[in-house]
Structure formats: structure tokens, C-alpha cells
PDB file of N, CA and C in Angstrom:
ATOM      1  N   MET A   1     -35.699  -0.490   5.924  1.00 68.00           N
ATOM      2  CA  MET A   1     -34.891  -0.053   4.644  1.00 68.00           C
ATOM      3  C   MET A   1     -34.409   1.182   6.094  1.00 68.00           C
ATOM      4  N   ALA A   2     -33.367   1.691   5.378  1.00 79.00           N
ATOM      5  CA  ALA A   2     -33.070   2.997   6.674  1.00 79.00           C
ATOM      6  C   ALA A   2     -33.012   3.734   5.591  1.00 79.00           C
ATOM      7  N   SER A   3     -32.784   5.000   5.617  1.00 81.00           N
ATOM      8  CA  SER A   3     -32.965   5.663   4.372  1.00 81.00           C
ATOM      9  C   SER A   3     -31.964   6.611   4.988  1.00 81.00           C
ATOM     10  N   LEU A   4     -31.950   7.820   3.909  1.00 81.00           N
ATOM     11  CA  LEU A   4     -30.460   9.290   4.566  1.00 81.00           C
ATOM     12  C   LEU A   4     -31.183  10.453   3.439  1.00 81.00           C
ATOM     13  N   TYR A   5     -31.702  11.308   4.036  1.00 86.00           N
ATOM     14  CA  TYR A   5     -32.268  12.513   3.284  1.00 86.00           C
ATOM     15  C   TYR A   5     -31.394  13.595   3.786  1.00 86.00           C
ATOM     16  N   ILE A   6     -30.697  14.218   2.585  1.00 86.00           N
ATOM     17  CA  ILE A   6     -29.681  14.893   2.514  1.00 86.00           C
ATOM     18  C   ILE A   6     -30.665  16.351   2.000  1.00 86.00           C
ATOM     19  N   LYS A   7     -30.641  17.713   2.935  1.00 90.00           N
ATOM     20  CA  LYS A   7     -31.875  18.760   3.177  1.00 90.00           C
ATOM     21  C   LYS A   7     -30.773  19.918   2.072  1.00 90.00           C
ATOM     22  N   ASP A   8     -29.347  19.736   2.586  1.00 92.00           N
ATOM     23  CA  ASP A   8     -28.346  20.537   1.894  1.00 92.00           C
ATOM     24  C   ASP A   8     -28.347  20.357  -0.031  1.00 92.00           C
ATOM     25  N   SER A   9     -29.081  21.465  -0.976  1.00 93.00           N
ATOM     26  CA  SER A   9     -28.995  21.212  -2.018  1.00 93.00           C
ATOM     27  C   SER A   9     -27.159  20.653  -2.566  1.00 93.00           C
ATOM     28  N   GLU A  10     -26.519  22.000  -2.122  1.00 94.00           N
ATOM     29  CA  GLU A  10     -25.149  21.672  -2.526  1.00 94.00           C
ATOM     30  C   GLU A  10     -24.417  20.197  -1.932  1.00 94.00           C
ATOM     31  N   THR A  11     -24.561  20.141  -0.865  1.00 92.00           N
ATOM     32  CA  THR A  11     -24.531  18.511  -0.582  1.00 92.00           C
ATOM     33  C   THR A  11     -24.682  17.485  -1.256  1.00 92.00           C
ATOM     34  N   ALA A  12     -26.153  17.641  -1.688  1.00 91.00           N
ATOM     35  CA  ALA A  12     -26.628  16.552  -2.577  1.00 91.00           C
ATOM     36  C   ALA A  12     -26.212  16.800  -4.100  1.00 91.00           C
ATOM     37  N   GLU A  13     -26.064  17.638  -4.562  1.00 93.00           N
ATOM     38  CA  GLU A  13     -25.240  17.928  -5.935  1.00 93.00           C
ATOM     39  C   GLU A  13     -23.992  17.510  -6.427  1.00 93.00           C
ATOM     40  N   LEU A  14     -23.231  17.543  -5.112  1.00 93.00           N
ATOM     41  CA  LEU A  14     -21.837  17.077  -4.741  1.00 93.00           C
ATOM     42  C   LEU A  14     -22.264  16.058  -5.112  1.00 93.00           C
ATOM     43  N   ALA A  15     -22.725  14.834  -4.040  1.00 92.00           N
ATOM     44  CA  ALA A  15     -22.892  13.643  -3.708  1.00 92.00           C
ATOM     45  C   ALA A  15     -23.517  13.422  -5.552  1.00 92.00           C
ATOM     46  N   SER A  16     -24.393  13.740  -6.338  1.00 93.00           N
ATOM     47  CA  SER A  16     -24.777  13.346  -7.661  1.00 93.00           C
ATOM     48  C   SER A  16     -23.552  13.687  -8.481  1.00 93.00           C
ATOM     49  N   GLU A  17     -22.992  14.573  -8.723  1.00 94.00           N
ATOM     50  CA  GLU A  17     -21.586  14.576  -9.303  1.00 94.00           C
ATOM     51  C   GLU A  17     -20.327  13.880  -9.353  1.00 94.00           C
ATOM     52  N   LEU A  18     -20.189  13.739  -7.987  1.00 93.00           N
ATOM     53  CA  LEU A  18     -18.943  12.936  -7.572  1.00 93.00           C
ATOM     54  C   LEU A  18     -20.083  10.693  -8.065  1.00 93.00           C
ATOM     55  N   ALA A  19     -20.835  10.824  -7.952  1.00 93.00           N
ATOM     56  CA  ALA A  19     -21.549   9.252  -8.127  1.00 93.00           C
ATOM     57  C   ALA A  19     -21.311   9.402 -10.091  1.00 93.00           C
ATOM     58  N   SER A  20     -22.020  10.032 -10.490  1.00 95.00           N
ATOM     59  CA  SER A  20     -21.655  10.154 -11.697  1.00 95.00           C
ATOM     60  C   SER A  20     -20.558   9.631 -12.376  1.00 95.00           C
ATOM     61  N   ARG A  21     -19.277  10.412 -12.230  1.00 95.00           N
ATOM     62  CA  ARG A  21     -18.089  10.778 -12.459  1.00 95.00           C
ATOM     63  C   ARG A  21     -17.652   9.532 -11.889  1.00 95.00           C
ATOM     64  N   LEU A  22     -17.664   9.004 -11.415  1.00 93.00           N
ATOM     65  CA  LEU A  22     -17.408   7.480 -10.641  1.00 93.00           C
ATOM     66  C   LEU A  22     -18.015   6.018 -11.275  1.00 93.00           C
ATOM     67  N   GLY A  23     -18.944   6.496 -11.929  1.00 94.00           N
ATOM     68  CA  GLY A  23     -20.015   5.533 -12.615  1.00 94.00           C
ATOM     69  C   GLY A  23     -20.438   4.598 -11.629  1.00 94.00           C
ATOM     70  N   VAL A  24     -20.753   5.590 -10.165  1.00 94.00           N
ATOM     71  CA  VAL A  24     -21.714   4.535  -8.443  1.00 94.00           C
ATOM     72  C   VAL A  24     -22.794   5.424  -8.074  1.00 94.00           C
ATOM     73  N   THR A  25     -23.423   4.422  -6.890  1.00 93.00           N
ATOM     74  CA  THR A  25     -24.728   5.428  -7.240  1.00 93.00           C
ATOM     75  C   THR A  25     -24.437   6.166  -5.709  1.00 93.00           C
ATOM     76  N   LYS A  26     -25.263   7.279  -5.516  1.00 92.00           N
ATOM     77  CA  LYS A  26     -25.068   8.245  -4.134  1.00 92.00           C
ATOM     78  C   LYS A  26     -24.577   7.503  -3.252  1.00 92.00           C
ATOM     79  N   THR A  27     -25.477   6.734  -2.703  1.00 91.00           N
ATOM     80  CA  THR A  27     -25.329   5.378  -1.118  1.00 91.00           C
ATOM     81  C   THR A  27     -23.991   5.415  -1.148  1.00 91.00           C
ATOM     82  N   GLU A  28     -23.395   4.550  -2.779  1.00 93.00           N
ATOM     83  CA  GLU A  28     -21.960   4.398  -2.303  1.00 93.00           C
ATOM     84  C   GLU A  28     -20.976   5.311  -1.786  1.00 93.00           C
ATOM     85  N   ILE A  29     -21.710   6.470  -2.586  1.00 93.00           N
ATOM     86  CA  ILE A  29     -20.351   7.866  -2.518  1.00 93.00           C
ATOM     87  C   ILE A  29     -20.576   8.271  -0.845  1.00 93.00           C
ATOM     88  N   VAL A  30     -21.807   7.696  -0.451  1.00 93.00           N
ATOM     89  CA  VAL A  30     -21.396   8.465   0.455  1.00 93.00           C
ATOM     90  C   VAL A  30     -21.285   7.643   1.542  1.00 93.00           C
ATOM     91  N   ARG A  31     -21.206   6.512   1.775  1.00 93.00           N
ATOM     92  CA  ARG A  31     -20.452   4.909   2.081  1.00 93.00           C
ATOM     93  C   ARG A  31     -19.160   5.541   2.025  1.00 93.00           C
ATOM     94  N   ASP A  32     -19.457   5.223   1.341  1.00 94.00           N
ATOM     95  CA  ASP A  32     -17.179   5.347   1.102  1.00 94.00           C
ATOM     96  C   ASP A  32     -16.285   6.403   2.166  1.00 94.00           C
ATOM     97  N   LEU A  33     -17.443   7.273   1.467  1.00 93.00           N
ATOM     98  CA  LEU A  33     -16.652   8.973   1.894  1.00 93.00           C
ATOM     99  C   LEU A  33     -17.196   8.707   3.807  1.00 93.00           C
ATOM    100  N   LEU A  34     -18.182   8.584   4.025  1.00 94.00           N
ATOM    101  CA  LEU A  34     -19.009   7.873   5.840  1.00 94.00           C
ATOM    102  C   LEU A  34     -17.322   7.209   6.897  1.00 94.00           C
ATOM    103  N   ARG A  35     -16.928   6.431   5.034  1.00 93.00           N
ATOM    104  CA  ARG A  35     -15.919   5.167   6.395  1.00 93.00           C
ATOM    105  C   ARG A  35     -14.537   5.579   6.047  1.00 93.00           C
ATOM    106  N   ARG A  36     -14.562   7.050   5.294  1.00 93.00           N
ATOM    107  CA  ARG A  36     -13.186   6.807   4.904  1.00 93.00           C
ATOM    108  C   ARG A  36     -12.487   8.134   6.445  1.00 93.00           C
ATOM    109  N   ARG A  37     -13.941   9.185   6.100  1.00 93.00           N
ATOM    110  CA  ARG A  37     -13.513   9.224   7.322  1.00 93.00           C
ATOM    111  C   ARG A  37     -13.509   9.231   9.616  1.00 93.00           C
ATOM    112  N   LYS A  38     -14.710   7.914   8.764  1.00 91.00           N
ATOM    113  CA  LYS A  38     -14.777   7.453  10.673  1.00 91.00           C
ATOM    114  C   LYS A  38     -12.821   7.229  10.992  1.00 91.00           C
ATOM    115  N   ALA A  39     -12.588   5.664   9.834  1.00 86.00           N
ATOM    116  CA  ALA A  39     -10.997   5.807   9.815  1.00 86.00           C
ATOM    117  C   ALA A  39     -10.196   6.739   9.680  1.00 86.00           C
ATOM    118  N   GLU A  40     -10.145   8.133   9.678  1.00 87.00           N
ATOM    119  CA  GLU A  40      -9.125   8.910  10.132  1.00 87.00           C
ATOM    120  C   GLU A  40      -9.334   9.681  11.294  1.00 87.00           C
ATOM    121  N   LEU A  41     -10.596   9.166  11.794  1.00 88.00           N
ATOM    122  CA  LEU A  41     -11.079   9.120  13.120  1.00 88.00           C
ATOM    123  C   LEU A  41     -10.682   8.686  14.346  1.00 88.00           C
ATOM    124  N   GLU A  42     -10.195   7.889  14.000  1.00 82.00           N
ATOM    125  CA  GLU A  42     -10.200   6.185  14.738  1.00 82.00           C
ATOM    126  C   GLU A  42      -8.924   6.302  14.817  1.00 82.00           C
ATOM    127  N   PRO A  43      -8.136   5.955  15.698  1.00 74.00           N
ATOM    128  CA  PRO A  43      -6.387   5.747  16.024  1.00 74.00           C
ATOM    129  C   PRO A  43      -6.089   4.618  15.319  1.00 74.00           C
ATOM    130  N   GLU A  44      -5.497   4.560  14.897  1.00 72.00           N
ATOM    131  CA  GLU A  44      -4.900   3.038  14.525  1.00 72.00           C
ATOM    132  C   GLU A  44      -4.352   2.246  15.348  1.00 72.00           C
ATOM    133  N   SER A  45      -4.134   2.261  16.059  1.00 69.00           N
ATOM    134  CA  SER A  45      -3.546   1.572  16.600  1.00 69.00           C
ATOM    135  C   SER A  45      -3.883   2.357  18.150  1.00 69.00           C
ATOM    136  N   PRO A  46      -4.583   1.677  19.620  1.00 74.00           N
ATOM    137  CA  PRO A  46      -4.517   1.792  20.770  1.00 74.00           C
ATOM    138  C   PRO A  46      -2.710   2.291  21.739  1.00 74.00           C
ATOM    139  N   VAL A  47      -2.635   3.288  22.412  1.00 75.00           N
ATOM    140  CA  VAL A  47      -1.410   4.094  22.965  1.00 75.00           C
ATOM    141  C   VAL A  47      -0.923   3.158  24.108  1.00 75.00           C
ATOM    142  N   ALA A  48       0.248   2.596  23.593  1.00 81.00           N
ATOM    143  CA  ALA A  48       1.068   1.549  24.360  1.00 81.00           C
ATOM    144  C   ALA A  48       1.472   3.259  25.368  1.00 81.00           C
ATOM    145  N   SER A  49       2.012   2.011  26.744  1.00 90.00           N
ATOM    146  CA  SER A  49       2.234   2.441  27.823  1.00 90.00           C
ATOM    147  C   SER A  49       3.628   3.056  27.299  1.00 90.00           C
ATOM    148  N   LEU A  50       5.142   3.912  28.510  1.00 92.00           N
ATOM    149  CA  LEU A  50       5.620   4.409  27.961  1.00 92.00           C
ATOM    150  C   LEU A  50       6.679   3.195  28.465  1.00 92.00           C
ATOM    151  N   ARG A  51       6.142   2.169  29.327  1.00 93.00           N
ATOM    152  CA  ARG A  51       6.684   1.227  29.483  1.00 93.00           C
ATOM    153  C   ARG A  51       7.181   0.460  28.248  1.00 93.00           C
ATOM    154  N   GLU A  52       5.804   0.158  27.995  1.00 91.00           N
ATOM    155  CA  GLU A  52       6.101  -1.088  26.803  1.00 91.00           C
ATOM    156  C   GLU A  52       6.398  -0.015  25.535  1.00 91.00           C
ATOM    157  N   ARG A  53       6.017   1.024  25.411  1.00 90.00           N
ATOM    158  CA  ARG A  53       7.125   1.376  24.159  1.00 90.00           C
ATOM    159  C   ARG A  53       8.483   2.091  24.119  1.00 90.00           C
ATOM    160  N   MET A  54       9.002   2.013  25.368  1.00 93.00           N
ATOM    161  CA  MET A  54      10.115   1.503  25.282  1.00 93.00           C
ATOM    162  C   MET A  54      11.113   0.072  25.522  1.00 93.00           C
ATOM    163  N   ARG A  55      10.200  -0.195  25.761  1.00 93.00           N
ATOM    164  CA  ARG A  55      10.511  -1.700  25.542  1.00 93.00           C
ATOM    165  C   ARG A  55      10.780  -1.974  24.142  1.00 93.00           C
ATOM    166  N   GLN A  56      10.158  -1.687  23.611  1.00 92.00           N
ATOM    167  CA  GLN A  56      10.249  -1.836  21.950  1.00 92.00           C
ATOM    168  C   GLN A  56      11.344  -1.566  21.213  1.00 92.00           C
ATOM    169  N   TRP A  57      11.578  -0.110  21.335  1.00 93.00           N
ATOM    170  CA  TRP A  57      12.488   0.274  21.142  1.00 93.00           C
ATOM    171  C   TRP A  57      13.949   0.098  22.100  1.00 93.00           C
ATOM    172  N   ARG A  58      14.041  -0.713  22.816  1.00 94.00           N
ATOM    173  CA  ARG A  58      15.178  -0.917  23.404  1.00 94.00           C
ATOM    174  C   ARG A  58      15.185  -1.968  22.530  1.00 94.00           C
ATOM    175  N   ALA A  59      13.965  -3.286  22.383  1.00 94.00           N
ATOM    176  CA  ALA A  59      14.425  -4.137  21.538  1.00 94.00           C
ATOM    177  C   ALA A  59      15.392  -4.082  20.226  1.00 94.00           C
ATOM    178  N   ALA A  60      14.422  -3.097  19.035  1.00 95.00           N
ATOM    179  CA  ALA A  60      14.812  -2.933  17.978  1.00 95.00           C
ATOM    180  C   ALA A  60      16.269  -1.691  17.800  1.00 95.00           C
ATOM    181  N   HIS A  61      16.538  -1.245  19.060  1.00 94.00           N
ATOM    182  CA  HIS A  61      17.728  -0.637  19.471  1.00 94.00           C
ATOM    183  C   HIS A  61      18.579  -1.401  20.192  1.00 94.00           C
ATOM    184  N   PRO A  62      19.416  -2.562  20.289  1.00 92.00           N
ATOM    185  CA  PRO A  62      20.634  -3.210  21.290  1.00 92.00           C
ATOM    186  C   PRO A  62      21.540  -2.613  21.811  1.00 92.00           C
ATOM    187  N   LEU A  63      22.200  -2.674  22.960  1.00 90.00           N
ATOM    188  CA  LEU A  63      23.224  -1.902  23.042  1.00 90.00           C
ATOM    189  C   LEU A  63      24.516  -2.752  22.444  1.00 90.00           C
ATOM    190  N   GLY A  64      25.500  -1.944  22.328  1.00 88.00           N
ATOM    191  CA  GLY A  64      26.042  -2.599  21.331  1.00 88.00           C
ATOM    192  C   GLY A  64      27.070  -3.048  22.251  1.00 88.00           C
ATOM    193  N   GLN A  65      28.824  -4.275  22.235  1.00 90.00           N
ATOM    194  CA  GLN A  65      28.716  -5.201  22.561  1.00 90.00           C
ATOM    195  C   GLN A  65      29.934  -4.614  23.700  1.00 90.00           C
ATOM    196  N   PRO A  66      30.745  -4.371  25.227  1.00 88.00           N
ATOM    197  CA  PRO A  66      31.208  -4.136  25.806  1.00 88.00           C
ATOM    198  C   PRO A  66      32.564  -4.025  25.450  1.00 88.00           C
ATOM    199  N   THR A  67      33.409  -2.338  25.355  1.00 88.00           N
ATOM    200  CA  THR A  67      34.663  -2.440  25.235  1.00 88.00           C
ATOM    201  C   THR A  67      35.847  -2.891  25.926  1.00 88.00           C
ATOM    202  N   GLY A  68      35.313  -2.915  27.107  1.00 88.00           N
ATOM    203  CA  GLY A  68      36.288  -3.831  28.285  1.00 88.00           C
ATOM    204  C   GLY A  68      37.255  -2.642  28.840  1.00 88.00           C
ATOM    205  N   PHE A  69      36.855  -1.143  28.446  1.00 86.00           N
ATOM    206  CA  PHE A  69      37.639  -0.088  29.175  1.00 86.00           C
ATOM    207  C   PHE A  69      36.915   0.545  29.953  1.00 86.00           C
ATOM    208  N   VAL A  70      37.860   1.432  30.233  1.00 87.00           N
ATOM    209  CA  VAL A  70      37.215   1.986  31.771  1.00 87.00           C
ATOM    210  C   VAL A  70      36.735   3.306  31.894  1.00 87.00           C
ATOM    211  N   ALA A  71      34.879   3.791  31.875  1.00 87.00           N
ATOM    212  CA  ALA A  71      35.017   4.958  32.161  1.00 87.00           C
ATOM    213  C   ALA A  71      35.088   5.556  33.464  1.00 87.00           C
ATOM    214  N   ASP A  72      36.582   6.355  33.985  1.00 90.00           N
ATOM    215  CA  ASP A  72      36.470   6.555  34.950  1.00 90.00           C
ATOM    216  C   ASP A  72      37.287   8.117  35.028  1.00 90.00           C
ATOM    217  N   LYS A  73      37.525   8.713  36.244  1.00 90.00           N
ATOM    218  CA  LYS A  73      37.766  10.181  36.471  1.00 90.00           C
ATOM    219  C   LYS A  73      39.270  10.162  35.055  1.00 90.00           C
ATOM    220  N   ALA A  74      40.251   9.663  34.998  1.00 87.00           N
ATOM    221  CA  ALA A  74      41.196   9.653  34.138  1.00 87.00           C
ATOM    222  C   ALA A  74      41.209   9.111  32.954  1.00 87.00           C
ATOM    223  N   PHE A  75      40.045   8.430  32.367  1.00 86.00           N
ATOM    224  CA  PHE A  75      39.542   9.065  31.170  1.00 86.00           C
ATOM    225  C   PHE A  75      38.856   9.578  30.750  1.00 86.00           C
ATOM    226  N   TYR A  76      38.081  10.571  31.451  1.00 88.00           N
ATOM    227  CA  TYR A  76      37.583  12.226  31.053  1.00 88.00           C
ATOM    228  C   TYR A  76      38.225  13.021  31.664  1.00 88.00           C
ATOM    229  N   ASP A  77      39.107  12.338  31.802  1.00 88.00           N
ATOM    230  CA  ASP A  77      40.430  13.547  32.052  1.00 88.00           C
ATOM    231  C   ASP A  77      40.565  13.650  31.350  1.00 88.00           C
ATOM    232  N   SER A  78      41.406  12.434  30.865  1.00 87.00           N
ATOM    233  CA  SER A  78      42.135  12.625  29.423  1.00 87.00           C
ATOM    234  C   SER A  78      41.546  13.032  27.800  1.00 87.00           C
ATOM    235  N   LEU A  79      40.250  13.262  28.434  1.00 89.00           N
ATOM    236  CA  LEU A  79      39.532  13.683  27.022  1.00 89.00           C
ATOM    237  C   LEU A  79      39.815  15.062  27.075  1.00 89.00           C
ATOM    238  N   ASN A  80      39.882  16.083  27.906  1.00 88.00           N
ATOM    239  CA  ASN A  80      40.205  17.017  27.822  1.00 88.00           C
ATOM    240  C   ASN A  80      41.579  17.941  28.076  1.00 88.00           C
ATOM    241  N   ASP A  81      42.686  16.994  28.492  1.00 81.00           N
ATOM    242  CA  ASP A  81      43.788  17.006  28.009  1.00 81.00           C
ATOM    243  C   ASP A  81      44.152  17.016  29.590  1.00 81.00           C
ATOM    244  N   GLU A  82      43.620  17.285  30.370  1.00 70.00           N
ATOM    245  CA  GLU A  82      43.841  17.362  31.826  1.00 70.00           C
ATOM    246  C   GLU A  82      44.753  16.479  32.273  1.00 70.00           C
ATOM    247  N   ASP A  83      45.968  16.870  33.335  1.00 66.00           N
ATOM    248  CA  ASP A  83      46.922  16.288  34.383  1.00 66.00           C
ATOM    249  C   ASP A  83      46.392  16.011  34.995  1.00 66.00           C
ATOM    250  N   ASP A  84      47.041  14.903  35.960  1.00 60.00           N
ATOM    251  CA  ASP A  84      46.700  14.109  37.004  1.00 60.00           C
ATOM    252  C   ASP A  84      46.515  15.015  37.806  1.00 60.00           C
ATOM    253  N   ASP A  85      45.942  15.097  38.858  1.00 56.00           N
ATOM    254  CA  ASP A  85      45.759  15.656  40.114  1.00 56.00           C
ATOM    255  C   ASP A  85      46.338  14.987  41.478  1.00 56.00           C
TER     256      ASP A  85
END
């Protein structure tokens, strides 16, 4: 049987107080808090490569349908109200 001896009196008192308020044992309180802290430190999922993240983004945000318009120099000149050169 494993044991954990808490030498710090403030920590032991906090564990006792919280255990009594929740109606559980000090062991359960310590186990729960340690599991929560461990979960906070672990990444939720492995970090995907940039290529994989871009693939997922492109799948979620597909390109629109082609409009048939040509984006050439004349088109951009028309946006600026420029005359033909």
C-alpha cells in the first residue's frame, strides 16, 4: 500500500477542510486535484504539422465557384478608373 505524507500543515489543513466540505476523503481530494492539474499540463492533442493544419482549414473553407471573370491588367485598371495605356 502506497502512502503520501504531507509535511506542510497548511496543505494538510486545506485538504482536510475541502474533504469535509465535499464529504469525501483527503485521498480523494488529493487524487482529484492531481488528476486535474496533470490534465491541464498535458496538451489536448498532439500538435499537427503546418501542412496538416492547412489541409484541415482548406477542407473547412473551400474555394468558391469560378465566376468566369478575368483578373487581368484591364480589370485592375478599371478598379482605379484608369484609362487604357
